[in-house]
mmCIF file of C-alpha atoms in Angstrom:
data_model
loop_
_atom_site.group_PDB
_atom_site.id
_atom_site.type_symbol
_atom_site.label_atom_id
_atom_site.label_comp_id
_atom_site.label_asym_id
_atom_site.label_seq_id
_atom_site.Cartn_x
_atom_site.Cartn_y
_atom_site.Cartn_z
ATOM 1 C CA MET A 1 129.287 101.747 82.126
ATOM 2 C CA ASN A 2 131.579 99.727 84.317
ATOM 3 C CA LEU A 3 129.946 96.511 85.393
ATOM 4 C CA THR A 4 133.036 94.765 86.701
ATOM 5 C CA GLY A 5 131.979 92.489 89.580
ATOM 6 C CA VAL A 6 128.603 91.505 88.313
ATOM 7 C CA GLY A 7 127.926 87.979 89.212
ATOM 8 C CA GLY A 8 131.037 87.855 91.244
ATOM 9 C CA SER A 9 132.809 89.476 94.191
ATOM 10 C CA TRP A 10 132.255 93.240 94.740
ATOM 11 C CA HIS A 11 135.228 95.594 94.789
ATOM 12 C CA PRO A 12 134.565 98.607 97.049
ATOM 13 C CA SER A 13 136.764 100.850 94.912
ATOM 14 C CA LEU A 14 134.448 100.667 91.949
ATOM 15 C CA MET A 15 131.925 103.382 92.173
ATOM 16 C CA ALA A 16 129.761 102.004 89.267
ATOM 17 C CA LEU A 17 126.822 99.634 88.942
ATOM 18 C CA SER A 18 128.098 96.211 90.016
ATOM 19 C CA ARG A 19 124.559 94.769 90.659
ATOM 20 C CA ILE A 20 121.259 95.033 88.813
ATOM 21 C CA SER A 21 118.471 93.466 90.863
ATOM 22 C CA VAL A 22 114.722 92.913 90.897
ATOM 23 C CA VAL A 23 111.919 92.797 93.485
ATOM 24 C CA ILE A 24 109.347 90.003 93.232
ATOM 25 C CA PRO A 25 106.550 90.777 95.769
ATOM 26 C CA PRO A 26 105.409 87.779 97.808
ATOM 27 C CA MET A 27 101.828 87.951 96.379
ATOM 28 C CA GLY A 28 99.902 85.049 95.127
ATOM 29 C CA ARG A 29 100.584 81.359 95.607
ATOM 30 C CA TRP A 30 104.199 79.971 95.438
ATOM 31 C CA SER A 31 103.275 78.248 92.151
ATOM 32 C CA GLU A 32 102.747 81.752 90.611
ATOM 33 C CA GLN A 33 105.872 83.305 92.260
ATOM 34 C CA SER A 34 108.349 80.519 91.601
ATOM 35 C CA PRO A 35 108.600 80.932 87.753
ATOM 36 C CA TRP A 36 109.672 84.578 88.333
ATOM 37 C CA TYR A 37 112.594 83.605 90.487
ATOM 38 C CA ARG A 38 113.876 81.221 87.794
ATOM 39 C CA TRP A 39 113.162 83.832 85.138
ATOM 40 C CA ALA A 40 115.196 86.412 87.107
ATOM 41 C CA GLU A 41 118.164 84.072 87.314
ATOM 42 C CA ASP A 42 117.950 83.113 83.674
ATOM 43 C CA VAL A 43 117.865 86.684 82.406
ATOM 44 C CA GLY A 44 120.806 87.724 84.490
ATOM 45 C CA TYR A 45 119.579 89.592 87.551
ATOM 46 C CA ASP A 46 122.041 89.645 90.394
ATOM 47 C CA VAL A 47 119.637 89.613 93.399
ATOM 48 C CA ALA A 48 115.882 88.711 93.639
ATOM 49 C CA TYR A 49 114.403 90.595 96.564
ATOM 50 C CA THR A 50 110.942 90.272 98.148
ATOM 51 C CA TYR A 51 108.823 92.285 100.651
ATOM 52 C CA ASP A 52 108.468 91.654 104.402
ATOM 53 C CA HIS A 53 104.951 93.021 105.165
ATOM 54 C CA LEU A 54 101.928 91.834 107.222
ATOM 55 C CA THR A 55 99.653 94.018 105.207
ATOM 56 C CA HIS A 56 100.184 96.415 102.292
ATOM 57 C CA ALA A 57 98.195 98.836 100.251
ATOM 58 C CA THR A 58 99.265 97.032 97.096
ATOM 59 C CA ALA A 59 97.977 93.764 98.412
ATOM 60 C CA VAL A 60 94.249 94.493 99.056
ATOM 61 C CA ASP A 61 92.319 91.248 98.803
ATOM 62 C CA LEU A 62 95.462 89.450 97.758
ATOM 63 C CA TRP A 63 97.441 86.775 99.516
ATOM 64 C CA LEU A 64 100.699 88.147 101.041
ATOM 65 C CA GLY A 65 103.263 85.529 101.788
ATOM 66 C CA GLU A 66 105.968 85.490 104.448
ATOM 67 C CA ALA A 67 109.299 86.763 103.227
ATOM 68 C CA PHE A 68 111.875 84.306 104.667
ATOM 69 C CA THR A 69 109.796 81.243 103.901
ATOM 70 C CA THR A 70 109.376 82.554 100.363
ATOM 71 C CA LEU A 71 113.197 82.973 100.072
ATOM 72 C CA THR A 72 113.854 79.525 101.361
ATOM 73 C CA ALA A 73 111.539 78.098 98.704
ATOM 74 C CA ALA A 74 113.323 80.307 96.039
ATOM 75 C CA ALA A 75 116.683 79.023 97.129
ATOM 76 C CA ALA A 76 115.414 75.473 96.195
ATOM 77 C CA CYS A 77 114.528 76.391 92.659
ATOM 78 C CA THR A 78 117.578 78.645 91.750
ATOM 79 C CA GLU A 79 121.310 78.217 91.830
ATOM 80 C CA ARG A 80 123.200 81.461 91.272
ATOM 81 C CA ILE A 81 121.036 84.432 91.987
ATOM 82 C CA LYS A 82 121.229 86.070 95.379
ATOM 83 C CA LEU A 83 118.004 86.390 97.426
ATOM 84 C CA GLY A 84 117.110 89.120 99.720
ATOM 85 C CA THR A 85 114.652 90.989 101.846
ATOM 86 C CA LEU A 86 113.757 94.503 100.805
ATOM 87 C CA VAL A 87 113.306 94.910 103.658
ATOM 88 C CA ALA A 88 112.795 92.853 106.810
ATOM 89 C CA SER A 89 110.560 94.963 109.115
ATOM 90 C CA ALA A 90 111.779 96.219 112.438
ATOM 91 C CA VAL A 91 108.108 96.837 113.633
ATOM 92 C CA PHE A 92 107.429 93.132 114.024
ATOM 93 C CA ARG A 93 110.891 91.369 113.727
ATOM 94 C CA ARG A 94 113.077 90.881 116.884
ATOM 95 C CA PRO A 95 116.816 90.289 116.989
ATOM 96 C CA VAL A 96 117.063 86.621 117.989
ATOM 97 C CA ALA A 97 114.230 85.359 115.828
ATOM 98 C CA LEU A 98 115.539 87.413 112.921
ATOM 99 C CA ALA A 99 118.961 85.894 113.304
ATOM 100 C CA ARG A 100 117.412 82.428 113.229
ATOM 101 C CA VAL A 101 115.403 82.931 110.045
ATOM 102 C CA ALA A 102 118.197 84.885 108.353
ATOM 103 C CA MET A 103 120.799 82.189 109.120
ATOM 104 C CA THR A 104 118.306 79.400 108.012
ATOM 105 C CA VAL A 105 117.908 81.108 104.561
ATOM 106 C CA GLN A 106 121.645 81.749 104.362
ATOM 107 C CA ASP A 107 122.352 78.044 105.057
ATOM 108 C CA ALA A 108 119.607 76.745 102.704
ATOM 109 C CA SER A 109 120.757 79.042 99.962
ATOM 110 C CA SER A 110 124.494 78.161 100.231
ATOM 111 C CA GLY A 111 125.289 81.731 101.307
ATOM 112 C CA ARG A 112 123.141 83.779 98.892
ATOM 113 C CA LEU A 113 121.075 85.844 101.307
ATOM 114 C CA VAL A 114 121.119 89.628 101.260
ATOM 115 C CA LEU A 115 119.533 90.512 104.586
ATOM 116 C CA GLY A 116 117.799 93.891 104.161
ATOM 117 C CA ILE A 117 116.354 95.513 107.356
ATOM 118 C CA GLY A 118 114.341 98.627 107.519
ATOM 119 C CA LEU A 119 112.307 100.766 109.867
ATOM 120 C CA GLY A 120 109.070 99.143 108.850
ATOM 121 C CA ALA A 121 105.610 100.466 107.951
ATOM 122 C CA PRO A 122 103.158 101.808 110.528
ATOM 123 C CA ASP A 123 100.284 99.778 109.068
ATOM 124 C CA CYS A 124 102.269 96.574 109.784
ATOM 125 C CA GLU A 125 102.631 97.680 113.370
ATOM 126 C CA VAL A 126 98.946 98.130 113.656
ATOM 127 C CA ALA A 127 98.297 94.736 112.079
ATOM 128 C CA ASP A 128 100.807 93.019 114.356
ATOM 129 C CA ARG A 129 99.814 94.462 117.745
ATOM 130 C CA GLY A 130 97.225 97.257 117.243
ATOM 131 C CA GLU A 131 99.722 99.995 118.016
ATOM 132 C CA LYS A 132 100.902 102.977 116.077
ATOM 133 C CA SER A 133 104.230 104.329 117.602
ATOM 134 C CA PRO A 134 105.656 107.787 116.955
ATOM 135 C CA MET A 135 108.553 108.058 114.608
ATOM 136 C CA LYS A 136 111.138 108.367 117.411
ATOM 137 C CA ALA A 137 109.977 105.166 118.937
ATOM 138 C CA MET A 138 110.084 103.377 115.576
ATOM 139 C CA SER A 139 113.570 104.700 114.953
ATOM 140 C CA ASP A 140 114.738 103.497 118.399
ATOM 141 C CA ARG A 141 113.328 100.014 117.660
ATOM 142 C CA PHE A 142 114.918 99.929 114.196
ATOM 143 C CA GLY A 143 118.392 100.605 115.796
ATOM 144 C CA ASP A 144 117.798 97.976 118.507
ATOM 145 C CA VAL A 145 116.677 95.352 116.010
ATOM 146 C CA VAL A 146 119.793 95.998 113.911
ATOM 147 C CA ARG A 147 122.230 96.036 116.769
ATOM 148 C CA GLY A 148 120.631 93.153 118.593
ATOM 149 C CA TYR A 149 120.650 91.041 115.500
ATOM 150 C CA LEU A 150 124.459 91.710 115.039
ATOM 151 C CA ALA A 151 124.992 90.849 118.694
ATOM 152 C CA ALA A 152 123.064 87.515 118.202
ATOM 153 C CA ILE A 153 124.921 86.717 115.013
ATOM 154 C CA ASP A 154 128.260 87.423 116.777
ATOM 155 C CA GLY A 155 127.430 84.875 119.437
ATOM 156 C CA ALA A 156 126.196 87.046 122.323
ATOM 157 C CA THR A 157 124.185 85.109 124.988
ATOM 158 C CA GLU A 158 122.875 88.404 126.484
ATOM 159 C CA TRP A 159 122.255 91.816 125.130
ATOM 160 C CA HIS A 160 120.439 94.928 126.161
ATOM 161 C CA GLY A 161 119.156 97.829 124.008
ATOM 162 C CA ALA A 162 116.997 100.770 124.583
ATOM 163 C CA THR A 163 113.742 99.091 123.722
ATOM 164 C CA MET A 164 114.393 95.367 123.814
ATOM 165 C CA SER A 165 116.854 92.812 125.070
ATOM 166 C CA PHE A 166 117.598 89.088 125.094
ATOM 167 C CA SER A 167 119.372 86.658 127.496
ATOM 168 C CA GLY A 168 119.957 83.035 128.280
ATOM 169 C CA LEU A 169 120.801 81.995 124.790
ATOM 170 C CA ARG A 170 122.232 78.393 124.661
ATOM 171 C CA SER A 171 122.262 77.720 121.016
ATOM 172 C CA THR A 172 124.983 78.640 118.523
ATOM 173 C CA ALA A 173 124.853 81.926 116.735
ATOM 174 C CA ARG A 174 124.889 80.221 113.279
ATOM 175 C CA PRO A 175 125.520 76.953 111.726
ATOM 176 C CA GLU A 176 129.112 75.871 111.683
ATOM 177 C CA GLY A 177 130.933 77.001 108.585
ATOM 178 C CA VAL A 178 128.157 79.461 107.479
ATOM 179 C CA ALA A 179 129.167 83.071 107.189
ATOM 180 C CA PRO A 180 126.612 85.825 108.109
ATOM 181 C CA PRO A 181 124.675 87.243 105.144
ATOM 182 C CA GLU A 182 125.326 90.599 103.617
ATOM 183 C CA LEU A 183 123.703 93.277 105.762
ATOM 184 C CA LEU A 184 121.672 95.911 103.816
ATOM 185 C CA LEU A 185 119.916 98.771 105.749
ATOM 186 C CA ALA A 186 117.234 100.988 104.229
ATOM 187 C CA ALA A 187 117.796 104.478 105.390
ATOM 188 C CA HIS A 188 116.470 107.863 104.509
ATOM 189 C CA GLY A 189 116.504 110.156 107.581
ATOM 190 C CA PRO A 190 119.573 111.359 109.627
ATOM 191 C CA ARG A 191 119.379 108.676 112.339
ATOM 192 C CA ALA A 192 118.892 105.778 109.934
ATOM 193 C CA LEU A 193 121.629 107.049 107.761
ATOM 194 C CA ALA A 194 123.988 107.267 110.652
ATOM 195 C CA LEU A 195 123.139 103.786 111.521
ATOM 196 C CA ALA A 196 123.788 102.562 107.953
ATOM 197 C CA ALA A 197 127.047 104.401 107.937
ATOM 198 C CA GLU A 198 128.127 102.656 111.038
ATOM 199 C CA VAL A 199 127.213 98.997 110.453
ATOM 200 C CA ALA A 200 125.808 98.364 106.996
ATOM 201 C CA GLU A 201 127.580 96.638 104.139
ATOM 202 C CA THR A 202 124.893 98.071 101.767
ATOM 203 C CA TRP A 203 122.859 101.126 102.151
ATOM 204 C CA ASN A 204 119.484 101.248 100.210
ATOM 205 C CA THR A 205 117.046 104.011 99.475
ATOM 206 C CA TYR A 206 113.977 104.456 97.456
ATOM 207 C CA GLY A 207 113.843 108.100 98.248
ATOM 208 C CA GLY A 208 111.951 107.839 101.494
ATOM 209 C CA PRO A 209 108.245 108.932 102.359
ATOM 210 C CA GLY A 210 106.970 111.520 99.962
ATOM 211 C CA SER A 211 109.374 110.789 97.158
ATOM 212 C CA THR A 212 106.852 108.758 95.234
ATOM 213 C CA GLN A 213 105.058 111.999 94.322
ATOM 214 C CA LEU A 214 108.154 113.736 92.973
ATOM 215 C CA GLU A 215 108.789 114.397 89.225
ATOM 216 C CA ALA A 216 111.956 112.957 87.900
ATOM 217 C CA ALA A 217 114.188 115.988 88.328
ATOM 218 C CA ASP A 218 113.238 116.529 91.934
ATOM 219 C CA PHE A 219 113.410 112.847 92.758
ATOM 220 C CA TRP A 220 117.004 112.640 91.339
ATOM 221 C CA SER A 221 117.935 115.750 93.323
ATOM 222 C CA LEU A 222 116.631 114.164 96.418
ATOM 223 C CA LEU A 223 118.676 111.029 95.886
ATOM 224 C CA ALA A 224 121.748 113.280 95.420
ATOM 225 C CA ALA A 225 121.058 115.002 98.748
ATOM 226 C CA GLN A 226 120.630 111.645 100.469
ATOM 227 C CA ALA A 227 123.970 110.411 98.963
ATOM 228 C CA GLU A 228 125.642 113.616 100.400
ATOM 229 C CA GLY A 229 124.048 113.062 103.705
ATOM 230 C CA PHE A 230 125.353 109.438 103.814
ATOM 231 C CA ASP A 231 128.796 110.674 102.976
ATOM 232 C CA ALA A 232 128.602 113.099 105.717
ATOM 233 C CA ARG A 233 127.610 110.389 108.279
ATOM 234 C CA CYS A 234 130.475 108.254 107.132
ATOM 235 C CA ALA A 235 132.815 111.197 107.544
ATOM 236 C CA GLU A 236 131.673 111.740 111.103
ATOM 237 C CA ILE A 237 132.779 108.335 112.218
ATOM 238 C CA GLY A 238 135.862 108.025 110.012
ATOM 239 C CA ARG A 239 134.418 105.378 107.587
ATOM 240 C CA ASP A 240 135.422 105.431 104.012
ATOM 241 C CA PRO A 241 132.051 105.729 102.141
ATOM 242 C CA SER A 242 133.392 103.773 99.208
ATOM 243 C CA THR A 243 133.436 100.609 101.402
ATOM 244 C CA VAL A 244 129.641 100.656 101.610
ATOM 245 C CA ARG A 245 127.539 99.421 98.595
ATOM 246 C CA ARG A 246 124.945 101.996 97.575
ATOM 247 C CA SER A 247 121.592 100.493 96.488
ATOM 248 C CA VAL A 248 118.576 102.412 94.909
ATOM 249 C CA LEU A 249 115.132 101.023 94.435
ATOM 250 C CA LEU A 250 113.249 102.640 91.598
ATOM 251 C CA GLY A 251 109.748 102.279 90.269
ATOM 252 C CA PHE A 252 107.304 102.814 93.062
ATOM 253 C CA GLY A 253 107.068 106.531 92.329
ATOM 254 C CA ARG A 254 106.968 108.417 89.021
ATOM 255 C CA VAL A 255 110.396 107.206 87.912
ATOM 256 C CA ARG A 256 109.543 103.972 86.160
ATOM 257 C CA PRO A 257 112.641 102.402 84.679
ATOM 258 C CA THR A 258 110.824 99.275 83.406
ATOM 259 C CA SER A 259 108.465 101.257 81.232
ATOM 260 C CA SER A 260 110.902 100.965 78.282
ATOM 261 C CA VAL A 261 114.368 99.834 77.490
ATOM 262 C CA GLY A 262 115.452 103.456 77.078
ATOM 263 C CA ALA A 263 113.934 104.386 80.460
ATOM 264 C CA PHE A 264 115.816 101.425 82.032
ATOM 265 C CA GLN A 265 119.096 102.473 80.493
ATOM 266 C CA ASP A 266 118.586 106.141 81.537
ATOM 267 C CA ALA A 267 117.793 105.153 85.128
ATOM 268 C CA ALA A 268 120.941 102.921 85.323
ATOM 269 C CA ALA A 269 123.137 105.922 83.951
ATOM 270 C CA ARG A 270 121.522 108.326 86.465
ATOM 271 C CA ALA A 271 122.026 105.992 89.313
ATOM 272 C CA GLU A 272 125.640 105.398 88.414
ATOM 273 C CA ASP A 273 126.272 109.095 88.056
ATOM 274 C CA LEU A 274 125.202 109.555 91.695
ATOM 275 C CA GLY A 275 127.563 106.785 92.907
ATOM 276 C CA PHE A 276 125.008 104.051 93.249
ATOM 277 C CA ASP A 277 126.422 100.448 92.921
ATOM 278 C CA GLU A 278 123.115 98.629 92.744
ATOM 279 C CA LEU A 279 119.914 99.451 90.793
ATOM 280 C CA VAL A 280 116.764 97.571 91.928
ATOM 281 C CA VAL A 281 113.641 97.547 89.858
ATOM 282 C CA TYR A 282 110.235 95.896 90.221
ATOM 283 C CA GLY A 283 109.580 92.645 88.323
ATOM 284 C CA PRO A 284 107.131 92.132 85.487
ATOM 285 C CA ALA A 285 104.520 90.669 87.835
ATOM 286 C CA SER A 286 104.602 93.533 90.369
ATOM 287 C CA SER A 287 101.218 94.723 91.742
ATOM 288 C CA ALA A 288 99.698 98.274 92.034
ATOM 289 C CA GLY A 289 100.234 99.083 88.395
ATOM 290 C CA LEU A 290 103.966 98.323 88.494
ATOM 291 C CA GLY A 291 103.739 95.355 86.141
ATOM 292 C CA SER A 292 105.923 95.533 83.022
ATOM 293 C CA ASP A 293 106.838 93.633 79.899
ATOM 294 C CA PRO A 294 109.443 90.886 80.541
ATOM 295 C CA VAL A 295 111.004 91.687 77.237
ATOM 296 C CA VAL A 296 111.962 95.215 78.454
ATOM 297 C CA HIS A 297 113.950 93.674 81.382
ATOM 298 C CA GLU A 298 115.542 91.069 79.106
ATOM 299 C CA GLN A 299 116.533 93.556 76.441
ATOM 300 C CA ALA A 300 117.752 96.192 78.957
ATOM 301 C CA LEU A 301 119.928 93.706 80.797
ATOM 302 C CA ALA A 302 121.425 92.498 77.539
ATOM 303 C CA ARG A 303 122.476 96.077 76.741
ATOM 304 C CA LEU A 304 123.712 96.985 80.214
ATOM 305 C CA ARG A 305 125.848 93.874 80.399
#
């Protein structure tokens, strides 16, 4: 397995795992979360991601913290590991405010943010403003949040999209000398894949709605089809697909890579065979039955390195 680039710069020509990363849900008090960020750095994970939800089925009767505040705190207790959202929710984030929080974390972390943005969950939209939009409206908003964010980061003082706009900005787009964070887009359907093919530095998938009920063979076949669809979207606009990092999140469905060292290694090999550059798993303290033995993570990382 070719892991050239782990812990350093990524070379687009390498179609092999260059990052192995972990999700640490923002559940429980910070005193409970912070040791896991330090642990993730110590054992060699490349990125520690967190959720961006207002409510979640895995957080019933649990405290659910705010993503960017959590990552800012994580930046203060780590040094090397990248920090990311998987993913910032387009149902309640807006372009200018998203640009502000993203650049704040990027500055505070000395450039370690991976800004993941996704369509968002319907239950978060209901929690935010008591609405439940049809899928097309959610997709339109997702596109506007991403394009509006990019416009704000690029220094636009005015921008108009299909569902939202901004104007009259007088502040700078980002702190002087601070580059924008890596942009990761979660995409599963045709429209989202087309958007990722156009503007993302990293494309991420967990398989999409319904994938969590699939057995392993069908799940991996679905990921292969999504990868082919992403290639097709890139071809349509003339973009070399090898210039986009491919990231896969595993563990929320029936494919559980952290159940054993062997399962972890198998998942890494399967992901690599499909051309994915980044494998993301859930951390030991994950909720909803996703918890795992830290030793499995440590031994698997040692073997994969």
